[in-house]
Amino acid sequence: MLEQTVQIVSNERDTDSYFRLVLRAPQIAPLIQPGQFSHVRVPTIKDALLRRPFSIFQVEDDTFSILYKTVGKGTEALSRMGTGEELSVIAPLGHGFTMPKRGGETPLLVAGGYGMAAMYLLAQRSPQRGIVFVGGRRRVDILCEKEFHALGWAVRVTTEDGSHGEKGLVTKPLQAELKRHAKGRKLFACGPTGMLRAVGKIAEDFNVPAELSMDEHMCCGVGVCLTCVIPVKTSDGWEYQRTCTEGPVFDARKILWEMPG
Ligand SMILES: Cc1cc2nc3c(=O)[nH]c(=O)nc-3n(C[C@H](O)[C@H](O)[C@H](O)COP(=O)(O)OP(=O)(O)OC[C@H]3O[C@@H](n4cnc5c(N)ncnc54)[C@H](O)[C@@H]3O)c2cc1C
Ligand code: FES
């Protein structure tokens, strides 16, 4: 993990409110593992001390990129930055996905909205191809569909309003696929908490392993402040674990969705 000031190579709109930010970071780029994230300081806002966490989307030569949605003042300000400007980043952070093995379980990736960003490197580096299930509210929330195809993955698209792909939630075609064939498959997911919880339940119902990337609100991003903890099952009960350090990726069977009464 390194803290560095890096230069913006490009920062371009993808669809609607999504942007792709490419950063030149020759020391960070080679260290990145799929599912890890970066913590970015946006220098042009008042509370610039508070960094914003973003999954690492792509790595190419001496650069890495993030794919972000503008939702508030940090991301809005970030979207106004341009080529040549500098940002402070801490990266790579967190515990990422377990890489699928050649001849091992077939990976099924499940992504909702900007969760697709966390999946790209896994899809690219996995020695085994499988199926990517991508879901969003509307067509504009479906990101990198062509890029997943170009990597040789089958892609199943769902939108809630039916404007692209199958109408409904991303879990619908996932369940249908597992009904057809569940044995020897493993799920990897990133997206809104409701989606992750549903994927965890599906994994339990079909008795398939699953890894979920839990994107909780974060402050420090490096394990100090405990803002980001979630309850996780242990051999003798449960404990809080930090999504920024022990996560963001957790084995679905270990996540305690309801606190014990
Ligand atoms: C490990 C991790 C990886 C992430 N990866 C990505 C990514 O690849 N692309 C992307 O677009 N976003 C990602 N996020 C979410 C991103 O960090 C937030 O959208 C961002 O911090 C919002 O900053 P802001 O100043 O624009 O919004 P604020 O003004 O702080 O908040 C605006 C809205 O965004 C919500 N929000 C703030 N932080 C989060 C958060 N951590 N998760 C969900 N909602 C939040 C707030 O509740 C509020 O509704 C990730 C979050 C985590 C924890
Ligand atoms: S964000 Fe501070 S401990 Fe995780």
Coordinates of C-alpha atoms and ligand atoms in Angstrom, one line a residue:
M1 CA 0.0 0.0 0.0
L2 CA 1.4 3.4 -1.0
E3 CA 0.4 7.0 -0.5
Q4 CA 1.3 9.0 -3.6
T5 CA 0.5 12.1 -5.6
V6 CA -0.4 10.9 -9.0
Q7 CA -1.3 12.7 -12.3
I8 CA -4.6 12.5 -14.2
V9 CA -4.1 11.0 -17.6
S10 CA -7.8 11.4 -18.5
N11 CA -11.1 11.8 -16.8
E12 CA -13.9 11.2 -19.3
R13 CA -17.7 10.7 -19.1
D14 CA -18.7 7.1 -19.8
T15 CA -22.5 7.1 -19.7
D16 CA -24.8 9.6 -18.0
S17 CA -23.3 10.2 -14.5
Y18 CA -20.5 7.7 -14.8
F19 CA -16.9 8.7 -15.4
R20 CA -13.6 6.9 -16.1
L21 CA -10.5 8.4 -14.4
V22 CA -7.1 7.2 -15.5
L23 CA -4.2 7.9 -13.2
R24 CA -0.5 7.5 -13.9
A25 CA 0.9 5.5 -10.9
P26 CA 3.9 3.4 -12.0
Q27 CA 4.6 2.2 -8.4
I28 CA 1.1 1.4 -7.5
A29 CA -0.1 -0.2 -10.7
P30 CA 2.0 -3.4 -10.5
L31 CA 0.8 -4.1 -6.9
I32 CA -2.9 -4.2 -7.6
Q33 CA -5.0 -7.3 -7.1
P34 CA -8.6 -7.8 -8.3
G35 CA -11.1 -6.5 -5.8
Q36 CA -8.8 -4.0 -4.1
F37 CA -9.6 -0.3 -3.9
S38 CA -8.0 3.1 -3.9
H39 CA -8.6 5.9 -1.5
V40 CA -8.7 9.3 -3.3
R41 CA -8.3 12.8 -1.9
V42 CA -10.3 15.3 -4.0
P43 CA -8.2 18.4 -3.5
T44 CA -10.8 20.9 -4.7
I45 CA -13.4 20.3 -1.9
K46 CA -13.6 21.8 1.6
D47 CA -13.4 18.5 3.5
A48 CA -10.5 17.3 1.2
L49 CA -9.0 15.5 4.1
L50 CA -11.7 12.9 3.9
R51 CA -10.8 10.6 1.1
R52 CA -13.3 8.7 -1.1
P53 CA -12.9 5.0 -1.7
F54 CA -13.2 3.6 -5.3
S55 CA -12.6 0.1 -6.6
I56 CA -9.7 -0.3 -9.0
F57 CA -11.2 -0.8 -12.4
Q58 CA -8.5 -1.4 -14.9
V59 CA -4.7 -1.6 -14.8
E60 CA -2.6 -0.9 -17.9
D61 CA 1.1 -0.5 -18.0
D62 CA 1.9 2.3 -15.5
T63 CA -1.7 3.5 -15.0
F64 CA -4.7 2.4 -13.1
S65 CA -8.3 3.6 -13.5
I66 CA -11.5 4.0 -11.6
L67 CA -15.0 4.0 -12.9
Y68 CA -17.1 6.3 -10.7
K69 CA -20.7 7.6 -10.5
T70 CA -21.2 11.2 -9.5
V71 CA -23.4 11.1 -6.4
G72 CA -22.3 14.0 -4.1
K73 CA -19.8 16.8 -3.7
G74 CA -16.6 14.6 -3.8
T75 CA -17.5 12.8 -7.0
E76 CA -19.0 15.9 -8.6
A77 CA -15.7 17.8 -7.9
L78 CA -13.7 14.9 -9.1
S79 CA -15.6 14.9 -12.4
R80 CA -14.5 18.5 -13.0
M81 CA -10.8 17.7 -12.8
G82 CA -8.8 17.3 -16.0
T83 CA -5.7 15.9 -17.6
G84 CA -2.4 16.9 -15.9
E85 CA -4.0 17.8 -12.6
E86 CA -2.7 15.9 -9.5
L87 CA -4.5 13.8 -6.8
S88 CA -3.3 12.1 -3.7
V89 CA -4.2 8.4 -3.6
I90 CA -3.6 5.5 -1.2
A91 CA -3.6 2.2 -3.0
P92 CA -3.9 -0.7 -3.4
L93 CA -6.0 -1.2 -0.3
G94 CA -8.0 -4.1 1.2
H95 CA -8.3 -7.8 0.7
G96 CA -9.5 -8.6 -2.8
F97 CA -11.1 -11.7 -4.5
T98 CA -9.6 -15.2 -4.5
M99 CA -8.4 -15.8 -8.1
P100 CA -10.3 -18.7 -9.8
K101 CA -8.0 -21.6 -10.7
R102 CA -7.7 -23.2 -14.1
G103 CA -9.8 -26.4 -14.0
G104 CA -11.4 -25.2 -10.7
E105 CA -14.9 -23.9 -10.1
T106 CA -16.5 -21.9 -12.9
P107 CA -16.8 -18.2 -11.9
L108 CA -20.1 -16.5 -12.1
L109 CA -19.7 -12.7 -11.6
V110 CA -22.6 -10.7 -10.4
A111 CA -22.4 -6.9 -10.5
G112 CA -24.9 -4.1 -9.9
G113 CA -24.2 -0.5 -11.0
Y114 CA -20.7 0.7 -10.3
G115 CA -20.0 -2.8 -8.8
M116 CA -19.0 -3.7 -12.4
A117 CA -15.8 -1.7 -11.8
A118 CA -14.7 -4.2 -9.1
M119 CA -15.2 -7.1 -11.4
Y120 CA -13.2 -6.1 -14.5
L121 CA -9.7 -7.1 -13.3
L122 CA -11.0 -10.4 -11.9
A123 CA -12.6 -11.2 -15.3
Q124 CA -9.5 -10.2 -17.1
R125 CA -7.0 -12.1 -14.9
S126 CA -9.1 -15.2 -14.3
P127 CA -7.6 -18.2 -16.1
Q128 CA -11.2 -19.5 -16.4
R129 CA -14.0 -17.7 -18.2
G130 CA -17.6 -17.9 -17.0
I131 CA -20.6 -15.7 -17.0
V132 CA -21.0 -12.1 -15.9
F133 CA -24.4 -11.0 -14.7
V134 CA -24.7 -7.2 -14.9
G135 CA -27.7 -5.3 -13.6
G136 CA -28.8 -1.7 -13.2
R137 CA -31.9 0.4 -13.0
R138 CA -31.6 1.7 -16.6
R139 CA -29.6 1.2 -19.7
V140 CA -27.1 3.9 -18.7
D141 CA -26.3 1.9 -15.5
I142 CA -24.9 -1.0 -17.6
L143 CA -21.2 -0.4 -17.8
C144 CA -18.4 -2.2 -19.7
E145 CA -20.7 -4.8 -21.3
K146 CA -18.6 -4.8 -24.5
E147 CA -15.4 -5.0 -22.5
F148 CA -16.6 -8.2 -20.6
H149 CA -17.5 -9.7 -24.0
A150 CA -14.1 -8.8 -25.4
L151 CA -12.5 -10.7 -22.6
G152 CA -14.4 -13.8 -23.7
W153 CA -17.0 -13.9 -21.0
A154 CA -20.7 -14.6 -21.6
V155 CA -22.7 -11.5 -20.4
R156 CA -26.3 -11.5 -19.1
V157 CA -27.8 -8.0 -18.8
T158 CA -30.8 -7.0 -16.7
T159 CA -32.4 -3.6 -16.2
E160 CA -35.2 -2.8 -13.7
D161 CA -37.0 -0.7 -16.3
G162 CA -36.4 -3.2 -19.1
S163 CA -34.6 -0.6 -21.3
H164 CA -31.8 -3.1 -22.0
G165 CA -31.5 -6.8 -21.6
E166 CA -34.0 -8.8 -19.5
K167 CA -36.4 -6.8 -17.3
G168 CA -35.9 -7.3 -13.6
L169 CA -33.2 -7.8 -11.0
V170 CA -29.8 -9.2 -11.7
T171 CA -30.5 -12.1 -9.4
K172 CA -33.3 -13.4 -11.7
P173 CA -31.0 -14.8 -14.5
L174 CA -28.5 -15.9 -11.8
Q175 CA -31.1 -18.1 -10.1
A176 CA -32.2 -19.5 -13.5
E177 CA -28.6 -20.4 -14.3
L178 CA -28.0 -22.1 -11.0
K179 CA -31.3 -24.0 -11.4
R180 CA -29.9 -25.4 -14.6
H181 CA -26.5 -26.1 -13.2
A182 CA -25.0 -25.2 -9.8
K183 CA -22.4 -27.8 -9.1
G184 CA -18.8 -26.7 -9.6
R185 CA -19.7 -23.0 -9.8
K186 CA -18.6 -20.1 -7.6
L187 CA -20.1 -16.6 -7.2
F188 CA -18.3 -13.3 -7.0
A189 CA -20.4 -10.2 -6.4
C190 CA -20.1 -6.4 -5.9
G191 CA -23.0 -4.0 -5.8
P192 CA -25.6 -2.5 -3.5
T193 CA -26.0 -4.2 -0.1
G194 CA -29.5 -5.5 -1.0
M195 CA -28.1 -7.2 -4.0
L196 CA -25.2 -8.7 -2.1
R197 CA -27.5 -10.0 0.6
A198 CA -29.7 -11.6 -2.1
V199 CA -26.7 -13.2 -3.8
G200 CA -25.5 -14.5 -0.4
K201 CA -28.9 -16.2 0.1
I202 CA -28.9 -17.6 -3.4
A203 CA -25.4 -19.1 -2.7
E204 CA -26.7 -20.7 0.5
D205 CA -29.8 -22.1 -1.2
F206 CA -27.8 -23.6 -4.1
N207 CA -24.9 -24.6 -1.8
V208 CA -22.3 -22.8 -3.9
P209 CA -19.4 -20.7 -2.5
A210 CA -19.6 -17.0 -2.9
E211 CA -17.3 -14.0 -2.3
L212 CA -19.0 -10.6 -1.8
S213 CA -17.3 -7.2 -1.9
M214 CA -18.9 -5.1 0.9
D215 CA -18.8 -1.4 0.2
E216 CA -19.4 0.2 3.5
H217 CA -19.0 3.9 4.3
M218 CA -15.3 4.5 5.1
C219 CA -13.2 7.3 6.7
C220 CA -9.6 6.3 7.1
G221 CA -9.6 3.3 4.7
V222 CA -6.5 1.9 6.4
G223 CA -7.9 0.1 9.5
V224 CA -7.7 2.8 12.2
C225 CA -11.1 4.5 12.6
L226 CA -13.5 1.5 12.7
T227 CA -16.1 3.4 10.7
C228 CA -16.4 0.5 8.2
V229 CA -16.9 -2.6 10.4
I230 CA -19.5 -5.3 9.8
P231 CA -20.3 -8.3 12.0
V232 CA -18.6 -11.5 10.8
K233 CA -19.1 -15.1 12.1
T234 CA -16.1 -16.7 13.8
S235 CA -15.6 -20.2 15.2
D236 CA -16.9 -19.1 18.7
G237 CA -19.5 -16.6 17.8
W238 CA -19.0 -13.3 15.9
E239 CA -16.8 -10.2 15.8
Y240 CA -16.6 -6.9 14.0
Q241 CA -14.2 -6.9 11.1
R242 CA -13.1 -3.9 9.1
T243 CA -14.3 -3.8 5.5
C244 CA -11.3 -1.6 4.5
T245 CA -8.7 -4.1 5.9
E246 CA -10.1 -7.6 6.4
G247 CA -12.5 -6.8 3.4
P248 CA -13.9 -5.4 1.3
V249 CA -14.2 -9.0 0.0
F250 CA -15.6 -11.6 2.4
D251 CA -16.8 -15.2 2.2
A252 CA -20.6 -14.9 2.0
R253 CA -21.0 -17.7 4.6
K254 CA -19.2 -15.6 7.2
I255 CA -21.3 -12.4 6.9
L256 CA -23.8 -11.9 9.7
W257 CA -26.7 -10.0 8.0
E258 CA -28.8 -9.8 11.2
M259 CA -27.2 -8.9 14.5
P260 CA -27.9 -11.5 17.2
G261 CA -30.8 -10.4 19.5
Ligands
LIG1 C1 -14.6 -0.2 -1.1 C2 -15.5 0.7 -1.9 C3 -15.4 0.8 -3.3 C4 -16.1 1.7 -4.0 N1 -16.0 1.7 -5.3 C5 -16.7 2.6 -6.1 C6 -16.5 2.6 -7.5 O1 -15.8 1.8 -8.1 N2 -17.2 3.5 -8.2 C7 -18.1 4.4 -7.6 O2 -18.7 5.2 -8.2 N3 -18.3 4.4 -6.2 C8 -17.6 3.5 -5.5 N4 -17.7 3.5 -4.1 C9 -18.7 4.5 -3.5 C10 -18.0 5.8 -3.4 O3 -16.9 5.8 -2.4 C11 -19.0 6.9 -3.0 O4 -20.0 7.1 -4.0 C12 -18.3 8.3 -2.8 O5 -17.4 8.2 -1.6 C13 -19.3 9.4 -2.6 O6 -18.6 10.6 -2.4 P1 -19.3 12.0 -2.6 O7 -18.5 13.0 -1.8 O8 -19.5 12.2 -4.0 O9 -20.7 11.8 -1.9 P2 -21.2 12.3 -0.5 O10 -21.5 13.8 -0.7 O11 -20.2 11.9 0.6 O12 -22.5 11.4 -0.4 C14 -23.5 11.5 -1.5 C15 -24.3 10.2 -1.4 O13 -23.5 9.0 -1.7 C16 -23.6 8.1 -0.6 N5 -22.3 7.5 -0.3 C17 -21.2 8.1 0.2 N6 -20.3 7.2 0.4 C18 -20.8 6.0 0.0 C19 -20.2 4.7 0.0 N7 -19.1 4.4 0.5 N8 -21.0 3.7 -0.5 C20 -22.2 4.0 -1.0 N9 -22.8 5.2 -1.0 C21 -22.1 6.2 -0.5 C22 -24.1 8.9 0.6 O14 -24.9 8.1 1.4 C23 -25.0 9.9 -0.1 O15 -26.3 9.4 -0.4 C24 -17.0 2.6 -3.3 C25 -17.1 2.6 -1.9 C26 -16.4 1.7 -1.2 C27 -16.5 1.6 0.3
FES2 S1 -12.4 3.0 7.2 FE1 -11.3 3.3 9.0 S2 -11.1 1.3 9.8 FE2 -12.0 1.0 7.9

